[in-house]
Amino acid sequence: MKTEKHDKILLAHGGGGQLSDELIRHTIQPKLKNDILAELGDSANLNLTSNSVCFTTDSYVVKPLFFNGGDIGKLAVCGTVNDLAVAGAKPIALSLALIIETGFKFELLEKILDGISRAAKENDVNIVTGDTKTVEAGAVDKIFINTAGIGERLAGVDLGFDKIAVGDKIIISGTIGDHGMTIISQREGLKFQSQLKSDCAGLAKLTCQLLQNNSGVKFMRDPTRGGLAATLNEISRATGLSIEINEAKIPVNPAVQAVADMLGFDVLNIANEGKFAAVVSPESADNCLNICKNNRLGKQAGIIGEIIETCDVPVVEIKTRIGGRRIVQMPYGSQLPRIC
Amino acid sequence: MLERIYKAQLLCDTACKTLGRQINIMEVCGTHTVSIFRNGIRSTLPKKLKLLSGPGCPVCVTDTGYIDTVLQLAGRDDCLIATYGDMIRVPGKGGSLETKQPSDNIRIVLSSEDALQLARDNPQKTVVFVAVGFETTAPATAVAVKEAAAGAVDNFCILSGHKLVVPAMRALLAEKNHNIDAFLCPGHVSVIIGYGAFAGIVERFGRPCVVAGFEPMQIIEGLAEICRQLAEGIAELKSIYTAVVTEQGNTTAQEIIDECFEPADGYWRGLGRIEKSTLKLKDKFSQFDALKRFDITETPGEDVSGCRCGEVLCGLIEPPECELFGESCTPQAPVGPCMVSSEGACAAWFKYGRKRKRA
Ligand code: SF4
């Protein structure tokens, strides 16, 4: 019905009138079908079985909107799912808010909605409430998405910085830097961008599996912006303990490493969208690693280092392949590609 | 690999013992600097072997006068500025490209080819390519200029900030109180100019010059080769980057540079004026020279007060010896050029160099 008349978003599509209604009923809702959303009430009604609830929100402004391995829609679902997952929760429901500039093609919107729908299915979450606004062209960069999510904390799970102790092992669930390097190389139009693929994925199934089968997990975080370097520095700062990691043990896709080297980036600082870092007790480390490796998303997981005593100030230190050592700093600002 | 590392360490140790004093080796290239830090190479060397970070980052040595010219051009409505990413944070007297507002006529490009394409895509504007870099990027700039000439892309021009490595090394050695025992010479530049280009340095100044690649093993073995020579009291020219560097280098690339550019005296940030150390477009390409097109005379900028980049570059002090280091000069708010580029000596120190203090 709408497609004959409009192939682009108009200001009226966000105005609350007939066009808004059409957009929601004919474009958005069919893609995200579920009982709660179907009610289209002002609020979603959820029946939760637990009273230990995790709640999170994040906004997504990625450029390009479509990249190898995902799109802004998939990212918006997976990112929020992952925030719940690493808090030790099983994601239940998400909200979805779209801010779209006028002139944005319906065709692209539908592709993004497909990405959202697929990711929601894969992660067993429903989009239960939402909002759409349209703004004048240029007021946003094509489309911005916000999702919020709630999840139920798994019974008996209690994660936190305060649980971390000297001797604990650090596990990364797979190769690092894939998402950030894919985005940057696609944005810069690098020739070998086709060899890179974002790791964008929802981790809740893997983290739930891990937490339900192993009681040694003490802390988890998804190393998104700022990469693994930022996550490890946060852990070190918050606990006052130091961290030692081993470069040779950190899984990195060779194509990602090659692009990072070319642009002068440090893969430790590059964003991930489908990985978590976990701090686990030393006794449980091997078992945790096995659980990860048996999951599609954790095949390349590795134990990369451990928590150590602090001598003076808490630091993250890396042992390099050639036996040297250096400090891994908290990344600052955005990285700039360099020239030679 | 371990065996090779031990062997190299032994050579370094022997040299330190034989000479009985501190040995200073300058890595000329910024990519070496970063690799040395990233791989923690310093922590594997004897204490008496000191690595100096030389003027090898083309962004570091860009003079404030040049930046101010770029800013001046960026202020024109009829220009689009095409620049490499790490140039945008380099401060001139009037700020940097990053802080310039409005900034909608500044585009980050990864190559001169991208800049030329930008010109083709924006025929109503004049695209000024901020052409910096050593002999590694100069051939690509030359190719773009030639293509622009052949394809009549009249709205393309370059502001040449290209610099030459060897004259800078000579200038450093001509300084009275320099501290340099030997050079670890840059792999990328040597691919173009050939390792033979360093022969004059070895002959005239009696300093070992060893060309090495950027892999940590290459660097370690390059340093070991230098130490072997120092211990034996000899100075030789050697390349251990044999897979890619020849004595003559890439003659095609050299010819393209020669066709478009000629050496000229020029300013280096921190080092001042160095004879025949920069590349300027030859007269037959003057239509693509931004200075001529916009009738600008570049004024050499003054160095930023308090910044000791010059001494850092010359190997006279280590970055933390500068009072501004880590205080008013950080990667977020760089004062001097050495803090701007990720391969700049001060940024590399800030990021990787702080030692873990043990009780
Ligand atoms: S720390 Fe900053 S001011 Fe000091 S020498 Fe380095 S770049 Fe210059």
XYZ file of C-alpha atoms and ligand atoms in Angstrom:
707
model
C 0.000 0.000 0.000
C 2.626 2.524 1.010
C 5.213 1.253 -1.411
C 3.267 2.376 -4.464
C 2.931 5.869 -3.077
C 6.192 6.489 -1.237
C 9.592 5.003 -1.656
C 11.203 7.504 0.684
C 10.579 8.651 4.236
C 8.642 11.919 4.541
C 8.417 14.180 7.546
C 4.783 13.088 7.920
C 5.893 9.505 8.549
C 6.868 10.585 12.037
C 3.992 13.014 12.591
C 1.668 10.683 14.395
C -0.972 10.787 11.655
C -2.014 8.445 8.922
C 1.416 8.040 7.376
C 2.953 7.223 10.754
C 0.339 4.618 11.321
C 0.997 3.126 7.894
C 4.718 3.053 8.501
C 4.257 1.210 11.765
C 1.536 -1.192 10.665
C 2.753 -1.982 7.183
C 6.492 -1.693 7.353
C 7.762 -2.102 10.882
C 5.289 -4.346 12.644
C 5.141 -7.162 10.086
C 8.903 -7.531 10.293
C 9.003 -7.743 14.058
C 5.881 -9.810 14.676
C 5.127 -10.876 18.233
C 2.075 -10.866 20.505
C 3.107 -8.026 22.755
C 4.073 -5.683 19.932
C 0.852 -6.560 18.136
C -1.123 -4.843 20.905
C 0.547 -1.518 19.996
C -0.233 -0.156 23.445
C 1.546 2.835 24.913
C 3.568 0.452 27.059
C 4.396 -3.197 26.710
C 3.167 -5.565 29.418
C 5.688 -8.191 30.388
C 5.338 -11.060 32.791
C 8.676 -11.736 34.383
C 9.370 -14.753 36.533
C 12.217 -13.225 38.482
C 12.520 -9.997 40.381
C 16.217 -9.678 39.638
C 16.074 -7.672 36.455
C 18.848 -6.091 34.377
C 18.014 -3.026 32.323
C 20.242 -1.310 29.748
C 20.149 1.070 26.798
C 22.420 2.077 23.950
C 22.230 4.200 20.801
C 23.672 3.222 17.446
C 25.034 5.641 14.872
C 27.344 3.459 12.811
C 28.606 4.535 9.408
C 28.357 2.774 6.974
C 24.859 1.479 7.789
C 25.576 -1.796 6.036
C 28.876 -3.545 6.503
C 30.315 -6.960 5.912
C 28.879 -9.154 8.660
C 25.959 -6.964 9.663
C 24.101 -3.683 9.584
C 22.992 -1.005 12.006
C 19.834 -3.007 12.825
C 21.635 -6.193 13.736
C 24.134 -4.146 15.707
C 21.385 -2.372 17.658
C 19.914 -5.694 18.755
C 23.168 -7.544 19.409
C 24.783 -4.647 21.243
C 21.984 -4.391 23.779
C 21.659 -8.165 24.058
C 25.378 -8.321 24.833
C 25.158 -5.656 27.513
C 22.566 -7.820 29.259
C 24.480 -11.032 28.575
C 27.708 -9.880 30.202
C 25.761 -8.715 33.241
C 24.755 -12.343 33.736
C 21.215 -11.945 32.444
C 19.052 -13.737 29.943
C 17.642 -11.072 27.604
C 13.830 -10.976 27.543
C 12.647 -7.946 25.650
C 13.938 -4.912 23.773
C 12.529 -1.546 22.850
C 13.352 -0.046 19.489
C 13.453 3.658 18.652
C 14.214 4.831 15.140
C 15.158 8.378 14.208
C 15.145 8.667 10.440
C 15.943 11.580 8.149
C 13.493 12.466 5.428
C 14.392 11.071 2.056
C 15.684 7.826 3.550
C 14.734 4.993 1.240
C 12.052 2.558 2.405
C 14.010 -0.185 0.750
C 16.949 0.435 3.099
C 14.671 0.768 6.112
C 13.215 -2.624 5.287
C 16.662 -4.148 5.004
C 17.546 -2.747 8.408
C 14.296 -4.062 9.879
C 15.123 -7.471 8.441
C 18.466 -7.304 10.219
C 16.710 -6.415 13.461
C 14.168 -9.184 13.083
C 16.767 -11.832 12.298
C 18.998 -10.807 15.180
C 16.046 -10.759 17.597
C 15.063 -14.264 16.552
C 18.585 -15.584 16.854
C 18.848 -14.188 20.325
C 15.368 -15.216 21.494
C 14.267 -11.709 22.352
C 11.157 -9.833 21.306
C 10.952 -6.202 20.295
C 8.001 -5.281 22.495
C 7.718 -1.540 22.171
C 9.054 1.162 19.926
C 8.962 4.643 18.578
C 9.658 6.289 15.253
C 10.590 9.891 14.616
C 11.434 11.513 11.344
C 13.583 14.609 11.121
C 14.649 16.876 8.298
C 17.381 15.560 6.038
C 20.763 16.207 7.595
C 19.444 16.494 11.161
C 20.641 12.927 11.665
C 23.059 10.966 9.513
C 20.461 8.828 7.653
C 19.184 6.789 10.588
C 19.939 6.520 14.287
C 18.659 3.653 16.396
C 18.221 3.332 20.121
C 17.417 0.074 21.827
C 16.843 -0.598 25.496
C 16.646 -4.081 26.887
C 15.620 -5.913 29.986
C 16.740 -9.332 31.041
C 16.379 -11.662 33.993
C 19.506 -12.335 35.951
C 20.295 -16.044 36.005
C 19.618 -17.641 39.366
C 22.664 -17.826 41.595
C 24.782 -15.656 39.332
C 26.593 -12.776 40.976
C 29.226 -11.027 38.917
C 31.262 -7.993 39.847
C 34.666 -6.367 40.112
C 34.705 -7.196 43.838
C 34.869 -10.931 43.084
C 38.127 -10.633 41.141
C 41.270 -11.916 42.874
C 44.952 -12.437 42.116
C 45.476 -15.590 40.083
C 42.171 -15.354 38.210
C 42.417 -16.079 34.499
C 41.248 -13.894 31.656
C 39.389 -15.463 28.772
C 38.536 -13.779 25.490
C 35.755 -15.467 23.543
C 37.417 -15.123 20.131
C 39.473 -13.000 17.739
C 39.709 -9.296 18.493
C 39.403 -6.199 16.323
C 37.162 -7.658 13.616
C 34.279 -5.206 13.894
C 36.301 -2.015 14.170
C 38.712 -2.896 11.380
C 35.829 -3.865 9.068
C 34.056 -0.561 9.660
C 37.193 1.507 9.264
C 38.359 -0.270 6.126
C 34.918 -0.028 4.556
C 34.636 3.634 5.497
C 38.066 4.352 4.053
C 37.347 2.263 0.979
C 40.385 0.043 1.452
C 40.897 -2.451 -1.310
C 41.007 -5.595 0.775
C 37.907 -4.763 2.800
C 36.177 -7.864 1.460
C 38.505 -10.048 3.498
C 37.249 -8.518 6.721
C 33.990 -9.310 8.435
C 32.459 -7.769 11.530
C 32.002 -10.152 14.432
C 28.623 -8.557 15.237
C 26.668 -11.243 17.120
C 24.536 -11.715 20.202
C 26.335 -13.581 22.934
C 23.539 -14.332 25.374
C 23.230 -18.013 24.553
C 26.931 -18.564 25.057
C 27.127 -16.539 28.270
C 24.047 -18.276 29.715
C 25.570 -21.641 28.884
C 28.782 -20.607 30.542
C 27.143 -19.258 33.681
C 24.782 -22.206 34.073
C 27.525 -24.776 33.786
C 30.325 -23.110 35.633
C 30.350 -21.260 38.906
C 33.858 -19.881 38.516
C 32.935 -16.876 36.346
C 33.510 -13.666 38.269
C 33.146 -10.871 35.773
C 32.330 -10.362 32.111
C 32.406 -7.407 29.750
C 32.056 -6.933 26.006
C 35.076 -5.031 24.702
C 33.316 -2.652 22.304
C 34.648 0.885 21.878
C 38.237 1.142 23.069
C 38.645 -2.598 22.513
C 40.246 -5.113 24.816
C 42.723 -2.479 26.035
C 39.900 -0.370 27.486
C 38.162 -3.345 29.109
C 41.324 -4.618 30.774
C 42.242 -1.143 31.987
C 38.760 -0.737 33.480
C 39.154 -4.004 35.333
C 42.573 -2.999 36.596
C 41.402 0.446 37.670
C 38.299 -0.811 39.429
C 40.010 -3.649 41.292
C 43.342 -1.983 41.986
C 44.943 -5.178 40.709
C 47.268 -5.511 37.752
C 46.866 -7.651 34.684
C 49.369 -9.521 32.602
C 48.433 -10.758 29.165
C 50.391 -12.761 26.662
C 50.459 -11.447 23.111
C 51.001 -14.859 21.580
C 47.774 -16.130 23.168
C 45.486 -13.368 21.914
C 43.507 -14.577 18.905
C 43.657 -12.155 15.966
C 42.466 -12.765 12.443
C 45.520 -12.264 10.146
C 43.604 -9.983 7.749
C 42.598 -7.778 10.682
C 46.202 -7.644 11.839
C 47.380 -6.736 8.341
C 44.967 -3.815 8.029
C 45.737 -2.632 11.554
C 49.462 -2.686 10.780
C 48.921 -0.809 7.569
C 46.956 1.950 9.264
C 49.166 2.007 12.332
C 46.405 0.828 14.683
C 46.843 -1.379 17.706
C 44.319 -4.254 17.551
C 43.985 -4.113 21.323
C 42.266 -0.734 20.885
C 39.868 -1.773 18.153
C 36.153 -2.320 18.793
C 34.491 -5.729 18.935
C 30.760 -6.417 18.704
C 30.531 -10.136 19.289
C 33.108 -10.925 21.938
C 33.323 -10.938 25.684
C 36.221 -10.952 28.072
C 35.650 -12.985 31.232
C 37.574 -13.140 34.475
C 37.304 -16.659 35.913
C 38.776 -18.523 38.849
C 41.944 -20.475 38.002
C 40.330 -23.857 38.747
C 37.440 -23.214 36.399
C 39.434 -21.724 33.514
C 39.862 -24.867 31.410
C 36.247 -25.827 31.787
C 35.115 -22.313 30.833
C 37.342 -22.401 27.785
C 35.849 -25.723 26.700
C 32.320 -24.438 27.019
C 33.242 -21.464 24.852
C 35.008 -23.569 22.263
C 31.980 -25.820 21.883
C 29.827 -22.877 20.917
C 29.837 -21.488 17.370
C 30.640 -18.014 18.676
C 33.475 -19.087 20.945
C 35.458 -21.448 18.728
C 38.592 -19.332 18.860
C 38.370 -18.472 22.543
C 41.591 -18.419 24.514
C 42.985 -17.895 27.979
C 45.056 -14.792 27.399
C 46.386 -13.811 30.773
C 45.777 -13.397 34.461
C 45.237 -11.040 37.330
C 48.430 -10.295 39.233
C 49.462 -8.357 42.322
C 50.012 -4.630 41.892
C 53.497 -3.400 42.756
C 52.939 0.326 42.690
C 50.138 1.526 40.481
C 47.698 -0.885 38.827
C 48.737 -1.533 35.232
C 47.903 -3.780 32.330
C 51.065 -5.265 30.925
C 51.579 -7.359 27.832
C 54.311 -9.884 27.237
C 55.185 -9.581 23.561
C 56.032 -12.401 21.187
C 59.708 -11.662 21.338
C 59.762 -11.714 25.115
C 59.584 -7.951 25.632
C 57.098 -6.204 27.897
C 55.108 -3.059 27.601
C 52.210 -1.343 29.254
C 48.817 -1.389 27.580
C 47.308 2.047 28.108
C 43.717 3.130 28.138
C 43.115 4.201 24.529
C 42.538 7.904 24.009
C 40.235 9.508 21.467
C 39.661 8.080 18.052
C 42.545 6.641 16.098
C 43.688 8.333 12.929
C 45.044 6.387 10.002
C 48.652 7.323 9.381
C 50.413 7.743 6.148
C 53.186 5.243 5.679
C 63.405 -17.541 17.150
C 64.605 -17.531 20.757
C 68.012 -18.656 19.644
C 68.250 -15.743 17.231
C 67.190 -13.343 19.957
C 69.866 -14.681 22.341
C 72.494 -14.409 19.655
C 71.511 -10.810 18.982
C 71.455 -9.973 22.673
C 74.921 -11.382 23.053
C 76.251 -9.106 20.316
C 74.641 -6.085 21.982
C 76.070 -7.055 25.369
C 79.528 -7.503 23.937
C 79.427 -4.084 22.310
C 78.338 -2.401 25.553
C 81.138 -4.124 27.472
C 83.772 -3.450 24.818
C 82.952 0.227 24.560
C 82.351 0.609 28.269
C 79.932 3.490 27.772
C 76.384 4.158 26.673
C 75.685 3.359 23.034
C 73.143 5.519 21.204
C 71.491 4.123 18.125
C 69.002 6.255 16.259
C 66.089 4.633 14.489
C 65.391 7.097 11.711
C 61.924 5.874 10.896
C 58.778 6.402 12.927
C 57.451 2.992 11.997
C 60.528 1.526 13.672
C 59.802 3.648 16.727
C 56.290 2.281 17.037
C 57.371 -1.298 16.433
C 60.114 -0.980 19.057
C 57.574 0.158 21.626
C 54.773 -2.139 20.636
C 56.995 -5.175 20.829
C 58.676 -4.112 24.030
C 62.099 -4.323 22.384
C 63.733 -1.844 24.795
C 63.030 -4.201 27.684
C 65.079 -6.904 25.983
C 68.184 -4.757 25.407
C 71.143 -4.112 27.710
C 70.695 -0.977 29.840
C 73.621 0.763 28.218
C 72.120 0.473 24.755
C 69.886 3.445 24.173
C 67.531 3.814 21.242
C 66.953 7.356 20.007
C 63.857 8.167 18.014
C 64.932 10.208 15.033
C 63.086 12.520 12.669
C 61.403 9.663 10.857
C 57.801 10.692 11.160
C 56.895 12.924 8.238
C 54.073 14.461 10.232
C 56.332 15.270 13.186
C 58.676 17.338 11.124
C 56.056 19.379 9.325
C 56.756 23.006 9.994
C 54.131 25.263 11.609
C 54.391 27.605 8.615
C 53.212 24.784 6.376
C 50.247 24.011 8.651
C 49.293 27.667 8.723
C 49.326 27.739 4.915
C 47.033 24.715 4.871
C 44.723 26.456 7.346
C 44.743 29.579 5.223
C 43.676 27.529 2.190
C 41.094 25.682 4.276
C 39.535 29.048 5.014
C 38.714 29.608 1.343
C 35.249 28.679 0.092
C 36.576 27.593 -3.280
C 38.985 24.981 -1.863
C 38.666 21.428 -0.645
C 41.563 20.220 1.467
C 42.525 16.560 1.025
C 44.794 15.349 3.792
C 46.176 12.233 5.409
C 44.444 11.480 8.712
C 47.322 12.115 11.071
C 47.945 15.585 9.653
C 44.688 16.953 11.016
C 45.890 17.113 14.606
C 49.188 18.789 13.836
C 49.139 22.218 15.438
C 50.248 25.315 13.576
C 50.247 28.772 15.071
C 46.615 29.224 14.148
C 45.329 25.884 15.453
C 44.999 22.596 13.589
C 42.737 21.262 10.859
C 40.868 19.326 13.531
C 40.004 22.450 15.505
C 39.217 24.571 12.463
C 35.571 25.518 12.191
C 33.711 25.166 9.953
C 35.522 22.045 8.866
C 33.290 20.878 6.035
C 35.889 21.472 3.337
C 38.490 19.158 4.895
C 38.541 15.560 3.711
C 40.678 12.714 4.983
C 42.180 10.618 2.211
C 44.408 7.560 2.263
C 46.278 8.268 -0.942
C 47.051 10.932 -3.519
C 44.864 8.926 -5.882
C 41.869 9.506 -3.571
C 42.648 13.213 -3.582
C 42.696 13.284 -7.369
C 39.368 11.467 -7.470
C 37.985 14.044 -5.053
C 38.950 16.701 -7.594
C 37.209 14.832 -10.404
C 34.083 14.476 -8.243
C 34.033 18.154 -7.251
C 34.751 20.136 -10.411
C 33.436 23.369 -8.878
C 36.163 23.377 -6.184
C 39.926 23.349 -6.219
C 41.239 20.334 -4.368
C 44.474 20.998 -2.493
C 46.294 17.820 -1.595
C 48.358 18.154 1.575
C 51.317 16.240 0.179
C 53.573 15.185 3.015
C 55.821 12.215 3.590
C 59.267 10.997 2.734
C 60.396 9.187 -0.378
C 57.708 6.596 0.353
C 54.759 8.838 -0.486
C 56.467 11.219 -2.912
C 56.211 8.881 -5.940
C 52.456 8.542 -5.428
C 52.093 12.318 -5.269
C 54.125 12.599 -8.466
C 51.924 10.053 -10.196
C 48.806 11.998 -9.188
C 50.290 15.239 -10.528
C 51.199 13.558 -13.798
C 47.750 12.041 -14.089
C 46.155 15.396 -13.380
C 48.293 16.947 -16.114
C 47.505 14.204 -18.611
C 43.798 14.104 -17.835
C 43.449 17.881 -17.582
C 42.155 17.793 -14.031
C 42.681 21.517 -13.661
C 41.074 21.840 -10.254
C 43.737 19.700 -8.584
C 46.895 20.973 -6.945
C 49.292 19.985 -4.203
C 50.976 21.765 -1.350
C 54.278 19.957 -1.244
C 55.628 19.221 2.205
C 57.624 16.226 0.994
C 60.930 15.702 2.719
C 64.078 13.693 2.123
C 65.562 11.406 4.737
C 69.261 11.469 3.964
C 69.770 15.269 4.158
C 68.152 15.243 7.594
C 70.508 12.517 8.789
C 73.434 14.579 7.538
C 72.121 17.654 9.310
C 71.865 15.734 12.587
C 75.438 14.499 12.293
C 76.647 17.993 11.482
C 75.344 19.194 14.879
C 78.253 19.649 17.242
C 76.918 17.893 20.304
C 74.938 15.115 18.720
C 74.878 11.783 20.450
C 74.476 9.367 17.611
C 76.687 6.304 17.287
C 74.832 4.627 14.445
C 71.619 4.574 12.418
C 68.998 1.928 12.035
C 67.785 2.954 8.576
C 64.173 2.785 7.439
C 62.985 -0.162 5.372
C 60.152 1.531 3.484
C 62.199 4.515 2.393
C 65.080 2.242 1.395
C 62.806 0.242 -0.880
C 62.532 3.415 -2.948
C 65.941 5.070 -2.596
C 68.013 1.887 -2.244
C 70.409 1.227 0.606
C 73.212 2.728 -1.472
C 71.767 6.142 -0.596
C 73.230 5.879 2.905
C 76.776 5.178 1.669
C 77.773 8.838 1.982
C 76.841 8.886 5.664
C 78.978 5.881 6.415
C 81.944 7.284 4.482
C 81.824 10.890 5.573
C 80.763 10.476 9.206
C 81.993 6.976 9.990
C 78.702 5.854 11.418
C 77.295 2.360 10.799
C 74.060 2.376 8.793
C 71.954 -0.773 8.809
C 68.676 -1.067 6.912
C 66.080 -3.254 8.621
C 62.409 -4.095 8.182
C 59.711 -3.506 10.772
C 59.231 -6.979 12.162
C 60.653 -7.192 15.679
C 63.213 -9.826 14.641
C 64.459 -7.533 11.857
C 64.885 -4.694 14.321
C 66.667 -6.828 16.900
C 69.014 -8.299 14.324
C 69.601 -4.880 12.802
C 70.616 -3.551 16.211
C 72.844 -6.567 16.727
C 74.577 -5.955 13.411
C 75.217 -2.349 14.432
C 76.591 -3.521 17.784
C 78.867 -5.997 16.080
C 80.338 -3.179 13.994
C 80.683 -0.842 16.970
C 82.438 -3.513 19.022
C 84.835 -4.129 16.164
C 85.349 -0.411 15.703
C 84.177 -0.377 12.107
C 81.403 1.410 10.239
C 79.726 -0.307 7.332
C 76.656 -0.013 5.196
C 74.474 -3.073 5.362
C 70.932 -4.110 4.611
C 69.392 -7.040 6.448
C 66.053 -6.338 4.797
C 67.308 -8.271 1.814
C 63.917 -9.560 0.722
C 62.769 -6.146 -0.487
C 65.608 -3.616 -0.413
C 68.221 -3.451 -3.161
C 71.258 -1.223 -3.432
C 69.747 0.863 -6.241
C 66.197 0.863 -4.950
C 63.181 1.352 -7.150
C 64.574 3.304 -10.085
C 61.163 3.771 -11.695
C 59.884 5.479 -8.580
C 63.041 7.607 -8.405
C 62.573 8.676 -12.022
C 58.988 9.717 -11.373
C 60.099 11.785 -8.384
C 62.862 13.393 -10.494
C 60.479 14.130 -13.315
C 58.088 16.095 -11.088
C 60.152 17.394 -8.210
C 63.455 19.062 -7.487
C 65.231 19.286 -4.142
C 64.911 22.594 -2.322
C 65.978 23.996 1.021
C 63.229 23.702 3.554
C 62.150 23.924 7.155
C 61.794 20.979 9.511
C 59.966 21.436 12.727
C 62.476 21.388 15.519
C 65.454 21.114 13.194
C 65.133 24.370 11.312
C 66.278 24.958 7.764
C 68.040 22.061 6.074
C 69.705 22.384 2.711
C 68.169 20.502 -0.212
C 65.971 18.469 2.122
C 62.518 19.049 0.674
C 60.874 18.443 -2.664
C 59.256 21.194 -4.656
C 57.368 20.803 -7.913
C 59.343 21.544 -11.055
C 58.345 24.569 -13.077
C 56.674 22.571 -15.805
C 54.122 21.433 -13.226
C 53.744 24.817 -11.550
C 50.061 24.928 -12.436
C 49.611 22.145 -9.860
C 51.594 23.927 -7.193
C 49.186 25.376 -4.628
C 51.690 28.041 -3.583
C 51.888 29.390 -7.106
C 48.245 28.928 -7.920
C 47.134 30.945 -4.907
C 50.186 33.184 -4.890
C 51.247 32.342 -1.349
C 54.693 32.794 0.127
C 55.172 30.306 2.869
C 56.570 31.787 6.048
C 58.594 29.515 8.280
C 56.717 29.126 11.538
C 58.278 29.706 14.911
C 58.605 26.717 17.123
C 56.064 26.322 19.871
C 57.416 27.657 23.132
C 58.472 25.076 25.676
C 58.305 22.245 23.144
C 61.607 20.412 22.949
C 60.786 18.335 19.894
C 63.990 19.462 18.251
C 66.064 17.946 21.018
C 63.863 14.846 21.103
C 64.370 14.384 17.399
C 68.123 14.919 17.677
C 68.375 12.307 20.359
C 69.563 14.852 22.913
C 66.747 14.200 25.384
C 64.069 11.560 25.952
C 60.462 12.779 25.700
C 59.773 12.670 29.468
C 62.600 15.138 29.964
C 60.424 17.770 28.315
C 58.531 19.646 31.003
C 55.349 19.691 28.990
C 55.338 15.912 28.457
C 52.228 14.333 29.901
C 51.262 17.625 31.527
C 50.130 20.241 29.036
C 51.181 18.035 26.121
C 49.244 14.796 25.701
C 47.896 12.882 22.708
C 44.492 14.521 23.260
C 45.993 17.989 23.345
C 49.333 17.793 21.582
C 51.642 20.784 21.785
C 54.416 19.569 19.538
C 54.325 17.382 16.468
C 56.041 14.457 18.202
C 52.884 13.994 20.228
C 50.527 14.189 17.280
C 51.240 11.171 15.165
C 50.761 7.714 16.633
C 54.340 7.098 15.547
C 55.684 10.341 16.932
C 58.378 9.874 19.550
C 56.464 11.582 22.371
C 53.134 9.867 21.620
C 54.847 6.497 21.468
C 56.461 7.186 24.829
C 53.204 8.356 26.318
C 51.388 5.303 25.097
C 53.860 2.519 25.683
C 56.924 3.905 27.300
C 56.027 4.466 30.908
C 57.827 1.876 32.898
C 56.073 -0.221 35.448
C 57.502 0.853 38.746
C 58.506 -2.068 40.892
C 58.691 -1.741 44.631
S 56.245 16.332 24.957
Fe 55.119 17.651 23.580
S 56.043 19.645 23.876
Fe 57.475 18.167 24.749
S 58.875 17.662 23.071
Fe 57.221 16.183 22.973
S 55.737 17.062 21.558
Fe 57.123 18.711 22.155
